[in-house]
Coordinates of C-alpha atoms and ligand atoms in Angstrom, one line a residue:
M187 CA 8.1 26.6 -24.5
P188 CA 7.9 26.0 -20.8
H189 CA 7.0 22.5 -19.7
S190 CA 4.2 22.2 -17.2
K191 CA 5.4 20.0 -14.3
P192 CA 3.3 17.0 -13.6
A193 CA 1.3 17.3 -10.3
P194 CA 3.2 15.7 -7.4
I195 CA 1.9 12.2 -6.3
Q196 CA 0.2 12.5 -2.9
R197 CA -1.7 9.2 -2.4
I198 CA -1.5 5.7 -3.8
G199 CA -3.7 2.7 -3.3
I200 CA -2.6 -0.9 -3.0
L201 CA -4.6 -4.1 -3.6
T202 CA -3.8 -7.8 -3.6
G203 CA -5.8 -9.8 -6.1
G204 CA -6.3 -13.4 -7.1
G205 CA -5.4 -16.4 -4.9
D206 CA -3.4 -15.6 -1.8
C207 CA 0.2 -16.7 -1.5
P208 CA 3.1 -16.3 1.0
G209 CA 4.9 -13.0 0.6
L210 CA 1.9 -10.7 0.0
N211 CA 2.3 -9.0 3.4
A212 CA 6.0 -8.3 2.7
V213 CA 5.0 -6.3 -0.4
I214 CA 2.3 -4.4 1.5
R215 CA 4.8 -3.6 4.2
V216 CA 7.6 -2.3 2.0
V217 CA 5.2 -0.3 -0.3
T218 CA 3.6 1.4 2.7
R219 CA 6.8 2.1 4.6
A220 CA 8.8 3.3 1.5
A221 CA 5.9 5.4 0.3
I222 CA 5.6 7.1 3.7
H223 CA 9.2 7.5 4.6
K224 CA 11.0 7.7 1.2
L225 CA 8.4 9.6 -0.9
G226 CA 6.3 11.3 1.8
I227 CA 3.1 10.1 0.3
E228 CA 0.0 8.4 1.8
V229 CA -1.0 4.8 1.2
L230 CA -4.6 3.5 1.2
G231 CA -5.3 -0.2 1.3
I232 CA -8.0 -1.6 -0.9
E233 CA -9.7 -4.7 0.6
D234 CA -10.5 -7.9 -1.2
G235 CA -8.7 -7.0 -4.4
F236 CA -10.8 -5.4 -7.1
L237 CA -13.9 -6.1 -5.1
G238 CA -12.9 -3.4 -2.6
L239 CA -12.4 -1.0 -5.4
I240 CA -15.9 -1.8 -6.8
R241 CA -17.5 -1.6 -3.3
N242 CA -15.3 1.3 -2.0
R243 CA -13.8 -0.6 0.9
I244 CA -10.7 1.4 1.2
R245 CA -8.7 2.4 4.4
H246 CA -5.6 4.2 5.4
L247 CA -2.4 2.2 5.9
R248 CA 0.0 3.7 8.4
D249 CA 3.4 2.5 9.5
D250 CA 1.9 0.7 12.5
D251 CA -0.6 -1.1 10.3
V252 CA 2.1 -2.9 8.5
S253 CA 4.2 -3.7 11.6
D254 CA 4.7 -7.4 12.4
I255 CA 3.2 -8.8 9.2
L256 CA 6.4 -9.8 7.3
T257 CA 6.3 -13.4 8.4
R258 CA 2.5 -13.8 8.1
G259 CA 1.0 -15.9 5.3
G260 CA -2.1 -14.6 3.3
T261 CA -2.7 -10.9 3.0
I262 CA -3.9 -8.4 5.6
L263 CA -5.9 -6.7 2.9
C264 CA -7.6 -9.9 1.9
T265 CA -8.3 -10.9 -1.7
S266 CA -10.8 -12.1 -4.2
N267 CA -10.4 -14.1 -7.4
T268 CA -14.0 -13.6 -8.5
A269 CA -14.2 -9.8 -9.0
D270 CA -13.6 -8.7 -12.6
P271 CA -14.6 -5.0 -13.0
T272 CA -15.4 -5.6 -16.7
R273 CA -17.7 -8.5 -15.9
F274 CA -19.0 -8.2 -12.4
K275 CA -22.1 -10.0 -11.1
T276 CA -24.7 -7.4 -10.1
G277 CA -27.7 -9.6 -9.6
T278 CA -29.7 -12.5 -10.9
G279 CA -32.2 -12.4 -13.8
P280 CA -35.8 -13.7 -13.7
D281 CA -34.5 -16.8 -15.5
G282 CA -32.2 -17.4 -12.5
K283 CA -29.1 -16.6 -14.5
P284 CA -26.5 -14.2 -13.2
I285 CA -26.4 -10.7 -14.5
F286 CA -22.9 -9.4 -15.3
E287 CA -22.1 -5.7 -15.9
N288 CA -19.0 -3.6 -16.6
V289 CA -18.4 -1.6 -13.4
I290 CA -15.2 0.1 -14.4
D291 CA -16.9 3.5 -13.9
R292 CA -17.6 2.6 -10.3
C293 CA -13.8 1.9 -9.9
I294 CA -12.9 5.2 -11.5
E295 CA -15.4 7.0 -9.1
H296 CA -13.9 5.4 -6.1
V297 CA -10.3 6.2 -7.2
R298 CA -11.3 9.8 -7.6
E299 CA -13.3 9.9 -4.3
N300 CA -10.3 8.6 -2.4
R301 CA -7.9 10.9 -4.4
L302 CA -5.7 8.0 -5.4
D303 CA -3.1 9.1 -8.0
L304 CA -2.1 5.5 -8.8
L305 CA -2.8 1.9 -7.8
V306 CA -0.2 -0.7 -6.9
C307 CA -1.8 -4.1 -8.0
V308 CA -0.2 -7.2 -6.5
G309 CA -1.3 -10.4 -8.2
G310 CA -1.1 -12.9 -11.0
D311 CA -2.3 -12.8 -14.7
G312 CA -5.9 -12.2 -13.7
T313 CA -5.0 -9.2 -11.6
M314 CA -2.7 -7.8 -14.3
S315 CA -5.6 -8.2 -16.8
G316 CA -7.7 -6.2 -14.4
A317 CA -5.0 -3.6 -14.0
S318 CA -4.7 -3.4 -17.8
D319 CA -8.4 -2.7 -18.0
L320 CA -8.1 0.1 -15.5
I321 CA -5.1 1.6 -17.3
K322 CA -7.2 1.7 -20.5
A323 CA -9.8 3.6 -18.5
G324 CA -7.2 6.2 -17.4
I325 CA -6.2 4.9 -14.0
P326 CA -2.4 4.5 -13.7
C327 CA -1.2 1.2 -12.2
V328 CA 2.1 -0.4 -11.2
G329 CA 2.1 -4.3 -11.0
V330 CA 3.9 -6.6 -8.7
P331 CA 4.0 -10.3 -9.7
K332 CA 2.8 -13.0 -7.2
T333 CA 1.6 -16.6 -7.6
I334 CA 2.6 -20.0 -6.4
D335 CA 2.1 -21.2 -10.0
N336 CA 5.1 -19.2 -11.3
D337 CA 3.3 -18.8 -14.6
L338 CA 3.5 -15.0 -15.2
M339 CA 5.0 -14.0 -18.5
H340 CA 8.2 -12.0 -18.7
T341 CA 9.4 -12.7 -15.2
E342 CA 11.8 -15.6 -14.2
I343 CA 10.1 -15.9 -10.8
T344 CA 7.1 -14.8 -8.8
F345 CA 7.2 -14.6 -5.1
G346 CA 5.2 -17.3 -3.3
F347 CA 6.5 -20.0 -5.6
T348 CA 9.6 -21.0 -3.6
T349 CA 7.5 -21.3 -0.4
A350 CA 5.0 -23.5 -2.2
V351 CA 7.7 -25.7 -3.6
Q352 CA 9.1 -26.1 -0.1
T353 CA 5.7 -26.9 1.4
A354 CA 4.9 -29.4 -1.4
T355 CA 8.3 -31.0 -1.1
E356 CA 7.8 -31.6 2.6
C357 CA 4.4 -33.2 1.9
L358 CA 5.9 -35.4 -0.8
D359 CA 8.7 -36.5 1.6
R360 CA 6.1 -37.6 4.2
I361 CA 4.0 -39.5 1.6
H362 CA 7.2 -41.1 0.3
T363 CA 7.7 -43.0 3.6
T364 CA 4.2 -44.5 3.5
G365 CA 4.7 -45.5 -0.1
S366 CA 7.9 -47.4 0.7
S367 CA 6.6 -48.9 3.9
H368 CA 3.4 -50.2 2.3
H369 CA 4.7 -51.0 -1.2
R370 CA 2.2 -48.7 -2.8
V371 CA 2.0 -46.3 -5.7
M372 CA 1.5 -42.9 -4.0
L373 CA 0.0 -40.2 -6.2
V374 CA 0.3 -36.6 -5.1
E375 CA -1.5 -33.9 -6.9
L376 CA -0.1 -30.4 -6.9
M377 CA -1.6 -27.0 -8.0
G378 CA -0.3 -24.8 -10.8
R379 CA -3.2 -24.5 -13.2
N380 CA -1.9 -25.0 -16.8
A381 CA 1.8 -24.7 -15.8
G382 CA 3.9 -27.5 -14.2
W383 CA 6.6 -25.4 -12.5
L384 CA 5.5 -26.2 -9.0
T385 CA 5.1 -30.0 -9.7
L386 CA 8.5 -30.1 -11.6
H387 CA 10.4 -28.4 -8.8
A388 CA 8.8 -30.2 -5.9
G389 CA 8.9 -33.5 -7.8
L390 CA 12.6 -33.2 -8.4
A391 CA 13.3 -32.0 -4.9
S392 CA 11.5 -34.9 -3.4
G393 CA 13.0 -37.5 -5.8
A394 CA 9.6 -38.4 -7.3
D395 CA 9.8 -41.4 -9.6
V396 CA 7.1 -40.1 -12.0
I397 CA 6.4 -36.4 -12.7
L398 CA 3.3 -35.6 -14.8
L399 CA 3.1 -32.1 -16.2
P400 CA 0.4 -30.1 -18.2
E401 CA 3.1 -29.4 -20.8
I402 CA 3.7 -33.1 -21.5
P403 CA 0.5 -35.2 -22.2
F404 CA 1.0 -38.6 -20.6
D405 CA 0.5 -42.1 -21.8
L406 CA -1.2 -44.3 -19.1
D407 CA 0.5 -47.4 -20.4
V408 CA 4.0 -45.8 -20.1
V409 CA 3.3 -44.8 -16.5
C410 CA 1.9 -48.3 -15.6
D411 CA 4.9 -50.1 -17.2
Y412 CA 7.3 -47.8 -15.3
C413 CA 5.6 -48.7 -12.0
L414 CA 5.6 -52.4 -12.8
N415 CA 9.2 -52.3 -13.8
R416 CA 10.2 -50.7 -10.6
N417 CA 8.5 -53.5 -8.8
R418 CA 10.3 -56.1 -10.9
R419 CA 13.6 -54.4 -9.9
G420 CA 12.7 -54.7 -6.3
K421 CA 11.7 -51.1 -5.8
R422 CA 8.2 -52.0 -4.6
F423 CA 6.8 -48.5 -4.4
T424 CA 6.4 -45.5 -6.7
L425 CA 6.1 -41.8 -5.8
L426 CA 4.2 -40.0 -8.5
A427 CA 3.8 -36.2 -8.5
V428 CA 1.0 -35.1 -10.8
A429 CA 0.1 -31.5 -11.7
E430 CA -3.6 -30.7 -11.4
G431 CA -3.4 -29.6 -15.1
A432 CA -1.8 -32.8 -16.4
A433 CA -3.9 -34.7 -19.0
P434 CA -3.5 -38.0 -20.9
K435 CA -2.5 -37.9 -24.6
D436 CA -5.9 -38.7 -25.8
G437 CA -7.9 -37.0 -23.0
T438 CA -8.7 -33.8 -21.3
Q439 CA -7.9 -32.1 -18.0
V440 CA -10.0 -32.9 -14.9
V441 CA -12.1 -29.9 -13.9
E442 CA -13.2 -29.8 -10.3
R443 CA -15.6 -26.8 -10.6
L444 CA -16.4 -23.6 -12.5
V445 CA -16.3 -20.4 -10.5
E446 CA -18.8 -17.8 -11.6
G447 CA -17.4 -14.3 -12.1
S448 CA -13.7 -15.4 -12.1
R449 CA -11.6 -14.3 -15.1
D450 CA -10.5 -17.9 -15.5
P451 CA -13.6 -19.8 -14.2
V452 CA -12.0 -23.3 -14.5
R453 CA -10.7 -24.8 -11.3
L454 CA -8.7 -27.9 -12.0
G455 CA -8.5 -30.9 -9.6
G456 CA -9.0 -34.6 -9.3
I457 CA -6.6 -36.1 -11.8
A458 CA -4.7 -38.0 -9.0
Q459 CA -7.9 -39.9 -8.0
V460 CA -8.7 -40.7 -11.7
L461 CA -5.2 -41.9 -12.3
S462 CA -5.0 -43.9 -9.1
K463 CA -8.0 -45.9 -10.1
Q464 CA -6.7 -46.5 -13.6
I465 CA -3.3 -47.6 -12.4
T466 CA -4.8 -50.1 -9.9
E467 CA -7.1 -51.5 -12.7
K468 CA -4.2 -51.9 -15.1
T469 CA -1.4 -53.1 -12.9
G470 CA -3.1 -54.6 -9.8
L471 CA -0.8 -52.4 -7.7
E472 CA -2.1 -50.8 -4.6
T473 CA -2.4 -47.0 -5.0
R474 CA -3.4 -44.0 -2.9
A475 CA -4.0 -40.4 -4.0
T476 CA -3.5 -37.2 -2.0
I477 CA -4.5 -33.8 -3.3
L478 CA -2.3 -31.2 -1.6
G479 CA -4.7 -28.3 -2.4
H480 CA -4.6 -25.0 -0.5
V481 CA -2.0 -26.2 1.9
Q482 CA 0.4 -25.1 -0.8
R483 CA -0.7 -21.5 -0.7
G484 CA -0.6 -21.1 3.1
G485 CA 1.9 -20.5 5.8
T486 CA 4.8 -18.2 6.5
P487 CA 6.9 -17.3 3.4
V488 CA 10.4 -18.9 3.3
A489 CA 13.3 -16.4 3.7
F490 CA 13.9 -16.2 0.0
D491 CA 10.3 -15.2 -0.7
R492 CA 10.3 -12.6 2.1
V493 CA 13.4 -10.9 0.4
L494 CA 12.0 -11.3 -3.1
A495 CA 8.6 -9.9 -2.2
T496 CA 10.3 -7.0 -0.5
E497 CA 12.6 -6.4 -3.4
F498 CA 9.6 -6.4 -5.8
G499 CA 7.6 -4.0 -3.6
H500 CA 10.6 -1.7 -3.2
R501 CA 11.1 -1.6 -7.0
A502 CA 7.4 -0.9 -7.4
I503 CA 7.7 2.2 -5.2
S504 CA 10.7 3.4 -7.2
M505 CA 8.6 3.0 -10.3
V506 CA 5.9 5.2 -8.7
A507 CA 8.5 7.8 -8.0
T508 CA 10.2 7.7 -11.5
R509 CA 6.7 7.7 -13.1
D510 CA 7.3 4.3 -14.8
W511 CA 3.7 3.7 -14.5
N512 CA 1.6 1.0 -16.2
H513 CA 4.5 -1.4 -15.9
M514 CA 4.9 -4.6 -13.8
V515 CA 8.1 -5.4 -11.9
V516 CA 9.9 -8.5 -13.2
M517 CA 13.0 -10.5 -12.4
H518 CA 15.3 -10.8 -15.4
G519 CA 18.8 -12.2 -15.3
G520 CA 18.6 -12.2 -11.5
E521 CA 17.8 -8.4 -11.4
T522 CA 14.6 -6.5 -11.1
D523 CA 13.3 -4.9 -14.3
M524 CA 9.9 -3.9 -15.7
V525 CA 7.6 -4.7 -18.6
P526 CA 4.4 -3.0 -19.7
I527 CA 1.4 -4.6 -17.8
E528 CA -0.5 -5.1 -21.1
K529 CA 2.3 -7.5 -22.2
V530 CA 1.6 -9.7 -19.1
A531 CA -2.2 -9.6 -19.1
H532 CA -4.2 -12.6 -20.5
Q533 CA -1.1 -14.8 -20.7
Q534 CA 0.4 -17.8 -19.0
R535 CA 4.1 -18.9 -18.9
K536 CA 4.5 -22.6 -19.3
I537 CA 7.6 -24.8 -19.0
P538 CA 9.4 -24.9 -22.4
L539 CA 10.0 -28.6 -23.4
E540 CA 13.7 -27.8 -23.8
H541 CA 14.0 -26.5 -20.3
P542 CA 17.1 -27.8 -18.5
L543 CA 15.1 -29.3 -15.6
I544 CA 13.1 -31.4 -18.1
G545 CA 16.4 -32.8 -19.5
M546 CA 17.7 -33.3 -16.0
A547 CA 14.6 -35.3 -15.0
R548 CA 15.0 -37.5 -18.1
A549 CA 18.7 -38.1 -17.2
L550 CA 17.6 -39.2 -13.8
N551 CA 15.3 -41.7 -15.4
V552 CA 12.3 -40.0 -14.0
C553 CA 9.2 -41.0 -15.9
L554 CA 7.5 -38.0 -17.5
G555 CA 4.7 -40.1 -18.9
D556 CA 5.7 -39.8 -22.6
Ligands
LIG78 O1 -3.4 -19.6 -9.1 C1 -3.2 -20.1 -7.8 C2 -4.0 -21.3 -7.6 O2 -3.8 -21.9 -6.3 C3 -3.9 -22.4 -8.7 O3 -2.7 -23.2 -8.5 C4 -5.1 -23.2 -8.5 O4 -5.5 -23.9 -9.7 C5 -6.1 -22.1 -8.2 O5 -5.4 -21.0 -7.7 C6 -7.2 -22.5 -7.1 O6 -8.1 -21.5 -7.0 P1 -9.1 -21.4 -5.8 O7 -8.5 -20.8 -4.6 O8 -10.2 -20.5 -6.4 O9 -9.7 -22.8 -5.6

């Protein structure tokens, strides 16, 4: 029986979804260049993540369009973390409540109209969940993992993380000096949602005395005693790195806001201020809280992330060519590999309690709050 040959790929689309992070432009650059020069296919850029697919905001990307973007933070395609094609806000009801609809059909229509054979989706778990919905609707996708949170399943690392660790470490170092000069407990809150990777790495890199993670519920008394003990020993300041997702043993996470239309509507934030007040009340020590916020997502990617993002994007284009579609690029044992996107969707990778860095922190007598 003669096999019918699959139709050749002619055009692909690329989108960046979820929160921005350093390295996104490196992926757009290599995907565009390798598609054009290696595979001889066209690339169309979809603006604002899935929002551009829903609204049909799609434009050609040529070699020149991706020139001089490697070192730039953010994403030239822009992004959105509030556009879920399966639950998209289309209006407001008479009761003032938002109306959400499944607009996957609109996405399919725009994929067809632009003659896209496949989508390269660059993003975190929300974007991979969106890609998984599109795959179920018959649109092939290839995933590229990004996030400063480093919390995507099945990959050892995501690009953007290392730059965020570097930025946060520099901030912690600066705050350290004020802590020691003024004999204060300095609390610094880092991003990362429900995973503590960013806080653990930046906390260790900056020599933080206390590191509080979402994976280890903390005991306020333990933290206060630790600060007081340092004072007694003549160390009259404490540098405390707290993850936005950290919570006390008998309490809950601090929610800053709920974002309508987002796959994960919860935005965490504010634990540093809550803790700062509590530590002062319990110990009488002077405290200050700093929330690093979006400074951790911005700026030029460090060299490692530029190379990693380029490596991931290059692997994605190879997967387009070899028809390993509906998979996401991953890093496994220091080498790129791939896993089905559906295995990554709707999941978060947290720090295992037996992780060597947790053991290392304990050996250094860092207080983890437990
Ligand atoms: O996922 C990246 C991230 O920066 C998280 O660390 C943080 O909790 C969240 O996004 C903040 O989202 P937004 O930009 O919507 O405030």
